[in-house]
Short mmCIF file of C-alpha atoms and ligand atoms in Angstrom, two decimals:
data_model
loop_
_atom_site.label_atom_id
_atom_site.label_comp_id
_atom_site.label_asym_id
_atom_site.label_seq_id
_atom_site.Cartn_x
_atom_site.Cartn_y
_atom_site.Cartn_z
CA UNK A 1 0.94 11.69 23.80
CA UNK A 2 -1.40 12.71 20.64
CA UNK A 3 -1.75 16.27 20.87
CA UNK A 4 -5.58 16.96 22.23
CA UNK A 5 -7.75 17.28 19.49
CA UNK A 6 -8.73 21.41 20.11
CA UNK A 7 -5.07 22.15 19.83
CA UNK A 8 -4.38 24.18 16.31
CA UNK A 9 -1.27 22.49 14.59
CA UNK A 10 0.66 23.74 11.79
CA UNK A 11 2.67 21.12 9.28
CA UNK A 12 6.36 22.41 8.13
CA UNK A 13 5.82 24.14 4.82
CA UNK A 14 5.66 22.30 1.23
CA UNK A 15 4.51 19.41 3.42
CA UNK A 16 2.24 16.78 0.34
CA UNK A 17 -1.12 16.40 1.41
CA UNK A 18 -2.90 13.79 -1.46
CA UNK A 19 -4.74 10.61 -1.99
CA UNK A 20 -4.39 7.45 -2.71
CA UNK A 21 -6.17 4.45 -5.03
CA UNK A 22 -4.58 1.33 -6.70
CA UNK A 23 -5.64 0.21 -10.49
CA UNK A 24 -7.60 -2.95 -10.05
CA UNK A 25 -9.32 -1.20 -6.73
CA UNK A 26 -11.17 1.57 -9.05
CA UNK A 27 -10.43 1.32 -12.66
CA UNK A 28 -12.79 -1.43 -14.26
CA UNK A 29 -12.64 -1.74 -17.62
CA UNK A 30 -10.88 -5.27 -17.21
CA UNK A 31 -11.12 -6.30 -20.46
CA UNK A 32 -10.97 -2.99 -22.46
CA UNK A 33 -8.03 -1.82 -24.67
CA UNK A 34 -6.62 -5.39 -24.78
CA UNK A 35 -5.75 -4.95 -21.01
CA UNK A 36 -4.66 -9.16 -19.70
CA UNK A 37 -6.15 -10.89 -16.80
CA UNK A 38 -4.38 -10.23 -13.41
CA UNK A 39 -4.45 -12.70 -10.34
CA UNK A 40 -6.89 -10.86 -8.73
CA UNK A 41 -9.11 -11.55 -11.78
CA UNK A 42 -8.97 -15.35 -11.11
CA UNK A 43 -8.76 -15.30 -7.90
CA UNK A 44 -11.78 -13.03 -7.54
CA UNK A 45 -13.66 -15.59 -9.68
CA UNK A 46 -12.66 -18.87 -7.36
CA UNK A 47 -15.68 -19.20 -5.19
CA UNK A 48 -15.07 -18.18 -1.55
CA UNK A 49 -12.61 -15.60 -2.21
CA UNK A 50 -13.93 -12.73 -1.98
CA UNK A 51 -17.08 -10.94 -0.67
CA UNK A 52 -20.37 -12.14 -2.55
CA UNK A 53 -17.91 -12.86 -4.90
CA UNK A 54 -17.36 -9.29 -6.42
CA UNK A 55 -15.01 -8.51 -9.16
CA UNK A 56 -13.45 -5.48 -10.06
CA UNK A 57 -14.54 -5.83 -13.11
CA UNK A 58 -16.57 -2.06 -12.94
CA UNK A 59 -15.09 -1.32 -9.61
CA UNK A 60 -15.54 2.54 -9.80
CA UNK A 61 -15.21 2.86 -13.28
CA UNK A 62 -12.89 5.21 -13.03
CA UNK A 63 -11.05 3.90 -16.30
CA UNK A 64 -13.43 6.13 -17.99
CA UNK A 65 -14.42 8.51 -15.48
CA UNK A 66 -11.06 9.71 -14.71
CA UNK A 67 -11.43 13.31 -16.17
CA UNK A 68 -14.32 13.48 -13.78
CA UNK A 69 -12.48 12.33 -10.79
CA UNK A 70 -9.20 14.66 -11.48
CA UNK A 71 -11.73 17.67 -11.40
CA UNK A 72 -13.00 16.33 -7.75
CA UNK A 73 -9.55 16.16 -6.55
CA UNK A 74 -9.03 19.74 -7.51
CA UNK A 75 -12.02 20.84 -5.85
CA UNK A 76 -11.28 19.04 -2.69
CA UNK A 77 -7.70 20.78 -3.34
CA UNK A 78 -5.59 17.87 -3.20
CA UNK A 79 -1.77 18.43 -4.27
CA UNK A 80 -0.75 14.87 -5.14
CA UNK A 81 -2.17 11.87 -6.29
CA UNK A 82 -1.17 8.36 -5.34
CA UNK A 83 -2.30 5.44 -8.19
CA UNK A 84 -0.76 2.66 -9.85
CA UNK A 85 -0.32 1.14 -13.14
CA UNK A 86 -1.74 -2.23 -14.05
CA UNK A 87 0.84 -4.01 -15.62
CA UNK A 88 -1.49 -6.13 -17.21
CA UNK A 89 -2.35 -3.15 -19.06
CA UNK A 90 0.85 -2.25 -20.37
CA UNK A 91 2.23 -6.41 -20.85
CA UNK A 92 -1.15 -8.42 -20.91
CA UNK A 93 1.16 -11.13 -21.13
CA UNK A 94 3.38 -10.34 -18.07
CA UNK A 95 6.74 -10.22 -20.66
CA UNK A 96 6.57 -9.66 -24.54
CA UNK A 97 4.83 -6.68 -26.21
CA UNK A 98 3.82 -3.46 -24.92
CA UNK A 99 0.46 -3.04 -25.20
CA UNK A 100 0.35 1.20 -26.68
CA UNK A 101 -3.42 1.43 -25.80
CA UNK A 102 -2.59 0.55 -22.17
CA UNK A 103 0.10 2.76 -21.71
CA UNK A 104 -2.08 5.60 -23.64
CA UNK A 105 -4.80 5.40 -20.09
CA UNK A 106 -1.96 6.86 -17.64
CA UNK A 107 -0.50 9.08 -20.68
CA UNK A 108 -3.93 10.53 -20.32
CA UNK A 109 -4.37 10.55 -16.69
CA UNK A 110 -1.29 12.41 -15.81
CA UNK A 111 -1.58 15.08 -18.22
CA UNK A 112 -5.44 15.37 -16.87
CA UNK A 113 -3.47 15.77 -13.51
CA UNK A 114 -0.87 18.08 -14.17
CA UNK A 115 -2.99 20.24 -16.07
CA UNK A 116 -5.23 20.73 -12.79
CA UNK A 117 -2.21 21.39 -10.85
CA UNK A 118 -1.90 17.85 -9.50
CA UNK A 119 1.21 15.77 -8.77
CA UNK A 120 1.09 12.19 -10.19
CA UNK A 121 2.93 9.53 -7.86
CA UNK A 122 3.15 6.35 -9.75
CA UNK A 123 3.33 3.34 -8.03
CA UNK A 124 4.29 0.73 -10.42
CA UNK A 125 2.93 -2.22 -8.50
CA UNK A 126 -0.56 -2.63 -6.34
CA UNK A 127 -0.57 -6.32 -6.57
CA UNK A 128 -2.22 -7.15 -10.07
CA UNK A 129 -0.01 -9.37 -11.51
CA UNK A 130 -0.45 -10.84 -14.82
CA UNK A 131 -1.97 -14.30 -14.59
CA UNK A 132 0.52 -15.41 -17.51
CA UNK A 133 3.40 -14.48 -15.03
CA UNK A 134 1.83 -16.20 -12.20
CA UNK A 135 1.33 -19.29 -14.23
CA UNK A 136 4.70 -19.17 -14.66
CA UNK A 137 5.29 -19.15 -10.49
CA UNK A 138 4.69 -15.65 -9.79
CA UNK A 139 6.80 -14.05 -7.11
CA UNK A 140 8.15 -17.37 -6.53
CA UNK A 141 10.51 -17.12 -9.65
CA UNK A 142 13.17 -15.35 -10.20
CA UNK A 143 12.38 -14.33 -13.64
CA UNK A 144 9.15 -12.44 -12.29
CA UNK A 145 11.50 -10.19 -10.52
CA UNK A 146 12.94 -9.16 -14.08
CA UNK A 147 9.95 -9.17 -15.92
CA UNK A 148 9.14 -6.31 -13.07
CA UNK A 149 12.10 -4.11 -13.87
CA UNK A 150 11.73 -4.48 -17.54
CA UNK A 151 7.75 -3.59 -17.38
CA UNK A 152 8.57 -0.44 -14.95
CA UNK A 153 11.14 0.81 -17.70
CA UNK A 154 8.56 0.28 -20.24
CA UNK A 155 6.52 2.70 -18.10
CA UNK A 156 8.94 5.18 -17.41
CA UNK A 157 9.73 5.64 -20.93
CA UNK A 158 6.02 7.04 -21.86
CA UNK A 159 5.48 8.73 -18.44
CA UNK A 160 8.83 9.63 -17.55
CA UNK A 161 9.02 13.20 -18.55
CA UNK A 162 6.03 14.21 -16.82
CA UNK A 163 6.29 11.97 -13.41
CA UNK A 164 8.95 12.87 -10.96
CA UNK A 165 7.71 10.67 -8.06
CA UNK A 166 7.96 6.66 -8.40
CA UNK A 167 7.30 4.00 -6.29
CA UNK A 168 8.22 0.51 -7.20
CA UNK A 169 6.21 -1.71 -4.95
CA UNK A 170 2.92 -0.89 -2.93
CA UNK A 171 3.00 -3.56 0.51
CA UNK A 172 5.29 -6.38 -0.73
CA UNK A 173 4.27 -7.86 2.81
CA UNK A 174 1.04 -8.24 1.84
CA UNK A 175 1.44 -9.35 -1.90
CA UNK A 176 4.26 -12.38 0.01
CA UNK A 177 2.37 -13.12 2.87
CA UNK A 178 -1.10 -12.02 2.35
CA UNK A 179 -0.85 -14.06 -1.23
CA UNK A 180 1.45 -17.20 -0.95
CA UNK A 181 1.18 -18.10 3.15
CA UNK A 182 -2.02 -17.00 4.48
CA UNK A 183 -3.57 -17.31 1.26
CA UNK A 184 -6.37 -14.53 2.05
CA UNK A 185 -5.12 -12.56 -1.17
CA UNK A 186 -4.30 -13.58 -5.07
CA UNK A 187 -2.51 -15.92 -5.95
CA UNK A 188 -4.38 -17.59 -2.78
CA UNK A 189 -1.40 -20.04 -2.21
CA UNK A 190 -0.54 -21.12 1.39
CA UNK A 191 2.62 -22.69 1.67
CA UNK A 192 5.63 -20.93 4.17
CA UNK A 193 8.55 -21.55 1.95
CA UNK A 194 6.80 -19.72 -1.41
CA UNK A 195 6.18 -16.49 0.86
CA UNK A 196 9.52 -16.05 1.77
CA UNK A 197 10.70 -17.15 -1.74
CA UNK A 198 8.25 -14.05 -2.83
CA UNK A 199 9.49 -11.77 -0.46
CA UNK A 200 12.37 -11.80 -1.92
CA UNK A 201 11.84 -11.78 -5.45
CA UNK A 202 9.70 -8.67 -4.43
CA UNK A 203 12.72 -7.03 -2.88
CA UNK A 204 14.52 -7.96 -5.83
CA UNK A 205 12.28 -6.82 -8.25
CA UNK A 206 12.55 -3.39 -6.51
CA UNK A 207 16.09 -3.47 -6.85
CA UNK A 208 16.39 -4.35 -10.78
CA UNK A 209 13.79 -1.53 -11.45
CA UNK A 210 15.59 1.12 -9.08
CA UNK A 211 18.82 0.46 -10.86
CA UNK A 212 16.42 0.26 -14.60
CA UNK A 213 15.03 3.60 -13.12
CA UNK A 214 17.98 5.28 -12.27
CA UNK A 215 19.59 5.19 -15.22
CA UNK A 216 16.67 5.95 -17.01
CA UNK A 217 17.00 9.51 -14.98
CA UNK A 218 14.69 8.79 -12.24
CA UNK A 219 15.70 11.54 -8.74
CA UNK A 220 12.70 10.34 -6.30
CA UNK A 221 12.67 7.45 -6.14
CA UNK A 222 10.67 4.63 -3.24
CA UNK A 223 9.23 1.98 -1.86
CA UNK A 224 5.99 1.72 0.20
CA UNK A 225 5.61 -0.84 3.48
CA UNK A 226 3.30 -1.37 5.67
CA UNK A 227 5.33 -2.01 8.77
CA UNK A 228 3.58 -3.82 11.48
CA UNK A 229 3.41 -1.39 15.06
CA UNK A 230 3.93 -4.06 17.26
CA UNK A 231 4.22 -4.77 20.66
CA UNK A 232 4.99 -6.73 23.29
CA UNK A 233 1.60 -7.27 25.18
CA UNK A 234 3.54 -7.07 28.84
CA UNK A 235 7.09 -5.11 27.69
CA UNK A 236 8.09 -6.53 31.47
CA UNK A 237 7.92 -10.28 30.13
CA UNK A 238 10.95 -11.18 28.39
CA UNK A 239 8.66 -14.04 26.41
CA UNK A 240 6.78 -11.40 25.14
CA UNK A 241 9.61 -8.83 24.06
CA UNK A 242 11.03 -11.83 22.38
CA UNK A 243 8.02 -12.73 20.74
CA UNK A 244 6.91 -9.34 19.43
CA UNK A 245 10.69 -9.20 18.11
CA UNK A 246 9.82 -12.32 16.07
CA UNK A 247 7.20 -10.92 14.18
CA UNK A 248 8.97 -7.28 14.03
CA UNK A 249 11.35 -9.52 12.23
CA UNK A 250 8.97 -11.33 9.91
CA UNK A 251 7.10 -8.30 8.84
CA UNK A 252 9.11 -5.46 8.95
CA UNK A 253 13.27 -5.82 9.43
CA UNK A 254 12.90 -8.66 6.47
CA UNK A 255 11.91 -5.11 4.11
CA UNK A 256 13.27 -2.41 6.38
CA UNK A 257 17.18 -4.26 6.71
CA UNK A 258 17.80 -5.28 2.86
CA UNK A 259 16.79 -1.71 1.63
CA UNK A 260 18.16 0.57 3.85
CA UNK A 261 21.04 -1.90 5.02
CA UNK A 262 21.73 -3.61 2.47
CA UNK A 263 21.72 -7.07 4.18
CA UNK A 264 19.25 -9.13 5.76
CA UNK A 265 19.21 -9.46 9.59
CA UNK A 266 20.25 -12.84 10.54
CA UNK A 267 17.99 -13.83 13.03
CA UNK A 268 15.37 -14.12 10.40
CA UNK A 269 17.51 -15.66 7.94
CA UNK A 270 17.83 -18.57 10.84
CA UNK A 271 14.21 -18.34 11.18
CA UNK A 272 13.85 -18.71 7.58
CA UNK A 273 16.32 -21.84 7.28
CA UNK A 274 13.04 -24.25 9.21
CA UNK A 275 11.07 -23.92 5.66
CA UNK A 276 13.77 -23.17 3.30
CA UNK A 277 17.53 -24.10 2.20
CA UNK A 278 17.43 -20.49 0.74
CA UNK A 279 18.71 -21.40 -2.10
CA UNK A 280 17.17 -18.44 -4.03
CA UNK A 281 18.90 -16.22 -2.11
CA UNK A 282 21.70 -15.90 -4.56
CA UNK A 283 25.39 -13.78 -3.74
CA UNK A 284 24.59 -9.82 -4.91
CA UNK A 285 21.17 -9.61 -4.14
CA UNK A 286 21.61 -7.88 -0.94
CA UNK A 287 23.33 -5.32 -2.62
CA UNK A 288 20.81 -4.67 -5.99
CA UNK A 289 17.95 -4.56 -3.17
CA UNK A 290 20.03 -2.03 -0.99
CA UNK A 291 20.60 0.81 -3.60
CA UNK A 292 19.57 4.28 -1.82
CA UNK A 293 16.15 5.71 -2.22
CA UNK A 294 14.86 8.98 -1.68
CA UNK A 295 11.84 7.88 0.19
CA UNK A 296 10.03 5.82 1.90
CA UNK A 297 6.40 5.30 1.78
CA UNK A 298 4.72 3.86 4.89
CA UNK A 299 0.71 2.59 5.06
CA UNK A 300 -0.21 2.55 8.48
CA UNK A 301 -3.89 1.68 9.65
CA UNK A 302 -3.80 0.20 13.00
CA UNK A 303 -1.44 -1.77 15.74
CA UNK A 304 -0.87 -5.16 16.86
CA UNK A 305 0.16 -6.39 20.75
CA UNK A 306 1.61 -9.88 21.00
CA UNK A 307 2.33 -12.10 23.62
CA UNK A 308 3.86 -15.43 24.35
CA UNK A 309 1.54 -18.47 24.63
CA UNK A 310 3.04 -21.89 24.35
CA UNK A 311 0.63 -24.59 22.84
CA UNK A 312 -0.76 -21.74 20.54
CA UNK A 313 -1.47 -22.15 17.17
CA UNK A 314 0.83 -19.92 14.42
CA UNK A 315 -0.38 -16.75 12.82
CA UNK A 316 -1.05 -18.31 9.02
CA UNK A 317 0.63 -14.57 7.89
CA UNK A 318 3.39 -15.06 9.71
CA UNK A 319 5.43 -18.28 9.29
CA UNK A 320 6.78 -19.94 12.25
CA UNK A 321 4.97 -18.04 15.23
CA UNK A 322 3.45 -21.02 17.06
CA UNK A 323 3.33 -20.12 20.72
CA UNK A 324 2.95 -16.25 19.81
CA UNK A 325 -0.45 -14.80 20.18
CA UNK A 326 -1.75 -11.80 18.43
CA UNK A 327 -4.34 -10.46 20.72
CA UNK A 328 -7.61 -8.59 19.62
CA UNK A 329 -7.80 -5.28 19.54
CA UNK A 330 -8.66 -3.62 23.13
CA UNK A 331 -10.06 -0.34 22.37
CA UNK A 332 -12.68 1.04 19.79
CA UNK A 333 -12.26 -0.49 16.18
CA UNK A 334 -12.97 0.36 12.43
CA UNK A 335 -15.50 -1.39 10.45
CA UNK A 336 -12.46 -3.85 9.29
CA UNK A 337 -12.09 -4.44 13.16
CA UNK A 338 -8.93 -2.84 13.27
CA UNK A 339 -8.14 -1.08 16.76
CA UNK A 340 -7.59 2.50 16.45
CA UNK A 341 -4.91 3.93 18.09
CA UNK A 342 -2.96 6.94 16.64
CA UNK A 343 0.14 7.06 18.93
CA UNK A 344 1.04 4.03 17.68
CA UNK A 345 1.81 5.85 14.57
CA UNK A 346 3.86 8.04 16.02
CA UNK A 347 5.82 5.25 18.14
CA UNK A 348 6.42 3.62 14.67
CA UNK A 349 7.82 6.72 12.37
CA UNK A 350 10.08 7.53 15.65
CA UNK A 351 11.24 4.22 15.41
CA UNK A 352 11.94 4.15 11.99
CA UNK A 353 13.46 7.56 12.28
CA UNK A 354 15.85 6.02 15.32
CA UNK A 355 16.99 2.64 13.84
CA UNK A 356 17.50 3.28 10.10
CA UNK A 357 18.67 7.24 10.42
CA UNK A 358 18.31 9.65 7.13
CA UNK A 359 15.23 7.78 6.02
CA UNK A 360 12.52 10.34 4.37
CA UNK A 361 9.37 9.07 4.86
CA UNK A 362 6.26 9.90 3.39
CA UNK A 363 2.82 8.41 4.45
CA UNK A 364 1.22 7.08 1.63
CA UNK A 365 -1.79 5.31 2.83
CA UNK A 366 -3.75 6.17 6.07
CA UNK A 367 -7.65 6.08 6.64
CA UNK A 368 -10.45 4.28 7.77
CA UNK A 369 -13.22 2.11 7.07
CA UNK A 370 -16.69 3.16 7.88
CA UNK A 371 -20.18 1.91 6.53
CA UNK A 372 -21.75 5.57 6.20
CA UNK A 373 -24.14 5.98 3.34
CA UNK A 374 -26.10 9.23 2.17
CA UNK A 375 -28.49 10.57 4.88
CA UNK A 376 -32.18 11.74 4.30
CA UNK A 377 -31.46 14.49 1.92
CA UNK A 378 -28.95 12.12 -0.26
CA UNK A 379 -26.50 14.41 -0.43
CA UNK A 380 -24.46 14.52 2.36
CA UNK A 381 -22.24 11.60 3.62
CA UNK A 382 -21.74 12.20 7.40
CA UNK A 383 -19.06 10.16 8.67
CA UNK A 384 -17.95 11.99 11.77
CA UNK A 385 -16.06 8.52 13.05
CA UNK A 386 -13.53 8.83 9.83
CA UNK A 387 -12.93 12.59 10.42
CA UNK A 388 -11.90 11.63 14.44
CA UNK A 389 -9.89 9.29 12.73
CA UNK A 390 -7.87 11.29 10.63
CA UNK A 391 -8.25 13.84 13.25
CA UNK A 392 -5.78 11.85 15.33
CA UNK A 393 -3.41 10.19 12.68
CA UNK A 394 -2.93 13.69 11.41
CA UNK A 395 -2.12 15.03 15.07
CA UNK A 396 -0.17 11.62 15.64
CA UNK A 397 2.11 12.69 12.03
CA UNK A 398 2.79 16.34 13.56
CA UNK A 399 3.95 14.63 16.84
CA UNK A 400 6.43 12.49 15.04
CA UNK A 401 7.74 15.59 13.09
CA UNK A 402 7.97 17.85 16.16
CA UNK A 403 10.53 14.68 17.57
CA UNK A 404 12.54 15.10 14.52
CA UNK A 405 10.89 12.53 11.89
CA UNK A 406 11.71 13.48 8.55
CA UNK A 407 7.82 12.92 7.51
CA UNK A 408 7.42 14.98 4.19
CA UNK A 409 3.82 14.01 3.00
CA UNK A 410 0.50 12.15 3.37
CA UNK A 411 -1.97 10.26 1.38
CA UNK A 412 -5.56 9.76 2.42
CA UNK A 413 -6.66 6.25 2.04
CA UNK A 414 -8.86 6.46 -0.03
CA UNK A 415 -9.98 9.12 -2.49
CA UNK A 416 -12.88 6.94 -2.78
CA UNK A 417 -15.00 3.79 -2.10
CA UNK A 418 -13.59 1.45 -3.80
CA UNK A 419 -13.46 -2.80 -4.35
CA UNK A 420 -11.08 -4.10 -0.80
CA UNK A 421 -9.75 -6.54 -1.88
CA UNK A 422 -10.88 -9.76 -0.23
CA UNK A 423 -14.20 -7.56 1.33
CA UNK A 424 -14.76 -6.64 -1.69
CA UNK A 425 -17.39 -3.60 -1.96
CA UNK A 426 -18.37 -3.91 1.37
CA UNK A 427 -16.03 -1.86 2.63
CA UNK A 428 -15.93 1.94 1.83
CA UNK A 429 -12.57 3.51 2.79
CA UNK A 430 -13.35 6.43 0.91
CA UNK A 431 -13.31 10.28 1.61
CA UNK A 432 -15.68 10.58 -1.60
CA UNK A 433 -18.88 8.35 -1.20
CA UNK A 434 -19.45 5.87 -4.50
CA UNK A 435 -22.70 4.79 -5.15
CA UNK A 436 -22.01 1.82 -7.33
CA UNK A 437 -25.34 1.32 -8.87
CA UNK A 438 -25.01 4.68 -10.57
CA UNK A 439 -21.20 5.70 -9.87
CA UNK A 440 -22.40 8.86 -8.55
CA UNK A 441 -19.66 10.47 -5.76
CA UNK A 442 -20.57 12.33 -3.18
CA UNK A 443 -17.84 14.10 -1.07
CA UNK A 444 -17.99 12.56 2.98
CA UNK A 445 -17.54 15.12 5.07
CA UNK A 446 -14.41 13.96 5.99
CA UNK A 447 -13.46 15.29 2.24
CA UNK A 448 -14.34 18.64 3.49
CA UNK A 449 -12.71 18.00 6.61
CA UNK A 450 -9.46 16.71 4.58
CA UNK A 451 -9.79 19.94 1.93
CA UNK A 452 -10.05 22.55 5.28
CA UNK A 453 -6.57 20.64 6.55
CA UNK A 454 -5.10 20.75 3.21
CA UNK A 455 -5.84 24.70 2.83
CA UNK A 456 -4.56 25.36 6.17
CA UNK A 457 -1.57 23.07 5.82
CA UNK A 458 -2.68 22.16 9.54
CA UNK A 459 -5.37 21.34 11.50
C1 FCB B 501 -3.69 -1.52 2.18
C2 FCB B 501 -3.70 -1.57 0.67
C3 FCB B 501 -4.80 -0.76 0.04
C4 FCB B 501 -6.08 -0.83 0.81
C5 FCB B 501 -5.85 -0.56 2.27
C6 FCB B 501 -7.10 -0.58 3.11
O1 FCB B 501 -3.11 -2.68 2.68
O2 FCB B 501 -2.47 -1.14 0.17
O3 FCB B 501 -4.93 -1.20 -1.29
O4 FCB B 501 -6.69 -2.04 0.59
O5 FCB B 501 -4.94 -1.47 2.79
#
């Protein structure tokens, strides 16, 4: 049960409260300071994509508003801040030269941050891939996996006296499934056998870089997932138990078992084996993907109930779940149409917590889309429906911690409005309003809301 929402709670001390963007979401500036095309450049530009077709070319133009937006965060008192790097910044070519003006952008940024008081956590990967590296295959080679290590080492050695915190990949589900079986997402390829191919050249990207990482010096040290809360529709029906274990397998013990066990689980190997010979799965990779980490990073917006239902069509995300059925959301939804229910958050950290024990988590994404614009005076954004939304994932966190979940931190998604991805700008996840014609931000009341929890280190 989510504590009721008039009941004062107080987070354990030195709890992280920040927020968080990704590069090709806000930055702009795509072509500036001899920064390469990503996949999400093309596949922004392939008609049908995305939105109205929007780019991030602008996006929120943060690229040169960033000394701007660092002096909002410290007004709205954040602690930490979440972004990535564009690695088409730093190797427009995916491999080969180091591109010094690219790197120079986060040089800046982070000493813009720590000079306000603000701790930088770098993620090194939020899905823009160089197009030269996907030309090459993308996460379906092997050699993209190395490229990855040798590109976050490149990173580490201009940022790496000043950042502590590093993440290696932000949502490898999505960037595997999302990108190479569903096809929703850049590259846009759907074919079964290149998403599990990408999964794990993800995984094992994140492995070469830890080890790159930790012997460049690097203490704290993590991944981010966004494991899917899911559950049997009837947890009476043994077809449905068995079904949601499927997909808990396909989205979330395919990640969860190779880095924190080391191995992965063999049921979905054997579900694997109907598209694949696995072949690419070579001896030692289990054990490069399983080094420790000091945390783990989980995005968590919404659940998902599934049930059995022979003759059904598969999930195009999830490969191999004919005769499963994901069922629409029940209850009230978000603007993405994504059900809201915060105790499912706190059903999934326990879990964690239970099955893979020692595991720090942090949450680095949570939040909520809304289409709230200015109201008559134009300068206040009242979007009461986010604020009861982070109302209860906030409550839903304190419940996990007061059952004995390590949970250390949290990360508003998203500082601001900002380019979603396949939705493009019509989706504003932000806690700081963008108005895109003039890139004016205006603080949502949420951002008060979020600044007043912050302060308090409660609610
Ligand atoms: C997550 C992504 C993030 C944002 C939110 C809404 O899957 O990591 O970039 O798009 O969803």
């Amino acid at each position: 049960m989510t504590n009721p929402s008039t009941q004062s709670v107080t987070f354990p001390e030195g709890f992280l409260w920040g927020s968080a963007t990704a590069s090709y979401q806000i930055e702009g500036a795509a072509r500036e300071d001899g920064r390469g095309p990503s996949i999400w450049d093309t596949f922004s530009r392939t008609p049908g994509k995305v939105h109205a077709g929007h780019t991030g070319d602008v996006a929120c133009d943060h690229y040169h508003r960033y000394r701007d937006d660092v002096a909002m965060m410290a007004d709205l008192g954040l602690q930490a801040y979440r972004f990535s790097i564009a690695w088409p910044r730093i190797r427009p070519d995916g491999t080969g030269p180091v591109n010094p003006a690219g790197l120079d952008f986060y040089d800046r940024l982070v000493d813009e941050l720590r000079g306000k008081g603000i701790t930088p956590v770098v993620t090194l990967y939020h899905w823009d891939l160089p197009q030269s590296l996907e030309d090459r295959g993308g996460w379906t080679s092997r050699d993209t996996s190395y490229a990855f290590a040798d590109y976050a080492l490149a990173v580490h050695k201009r940022l790496g006296d000043r950042v502590e915190t590093w993440t290696t990949l932000n949502e490898p589900w999505c960037s595997a499934y999302l990108g190479y079986a569903s096809g929703v997402h850049a590259p846009g390829i759907q074919d079964p056998e290149s998403a599990f191919k990408a999964v794990h050249h993800l995984l094992l990207g994140h492995g070469l870089a830890t080890e790159a990482l930790r012997d460049a010096g690097v203490r704290q040290l993590g991944i981010t997932l966004n494991p899917a809360a899911v559950s049997p529709a009837d947890p009476d029906s043994e077809a449905d138990v068995a079904a949601a274990h499927l997909v808990d397998g396909l989205q979330n013990r395919i990640f969860f078992d190779p880095i924190l066990r080391g191995s992965y689980p063999d049921d979905v190997l054997r579900h694997i084996r109907r598209f694949s010979d696995l072949n690419w799965l070579r001896t030692g990779d289990e054990t490069i993907i399983g080094q420790p980490i000091d945390v783990l990073g989980i995005n968590y917006y919404s659940p998902s109930y599934v049930r059995s239902k022979p003759g059904i069509e598969g999930n195009p995300t999830a490969p191999g779940t004919e005769g499963i059925e994901f069922l629409p959301p029940a209850g009230p939804v978000t603007d993405m149409g994504w059900a809201i229910e915060p105790a499912a958050l706190t059903r999934l950290l326990e879990r964690i917590h239970t099955d893979y024990p020692g595991t720090t988590l942090m949450i680095t994404e949570n939040g909520a889309a809304y289409p709230t614009g200015p109201d008559e005076t134009g300068d206040r954004v009242p979007d009461a429906d986010r604020v009861a939304y982070l109302d209860g994932h906030l409550r839903a966190c304190h419940d996990a911690i007061a059952r004995g979940v390590d949970l250390r931190g949290y990360f508003v998604w998203s500082l601001m409005d900002n380019y979603e991805w396949a939705e493009g700008y019509n989706k504003r996840f932000g806690v700081v309003y963008v108005d895109y014609d003039t890139q004016r931000r205006i603080p949502k009341d949420s951002a008060r809301f979020y600044s007043e929890v912050i302060r308090n280190n409660g609610l």
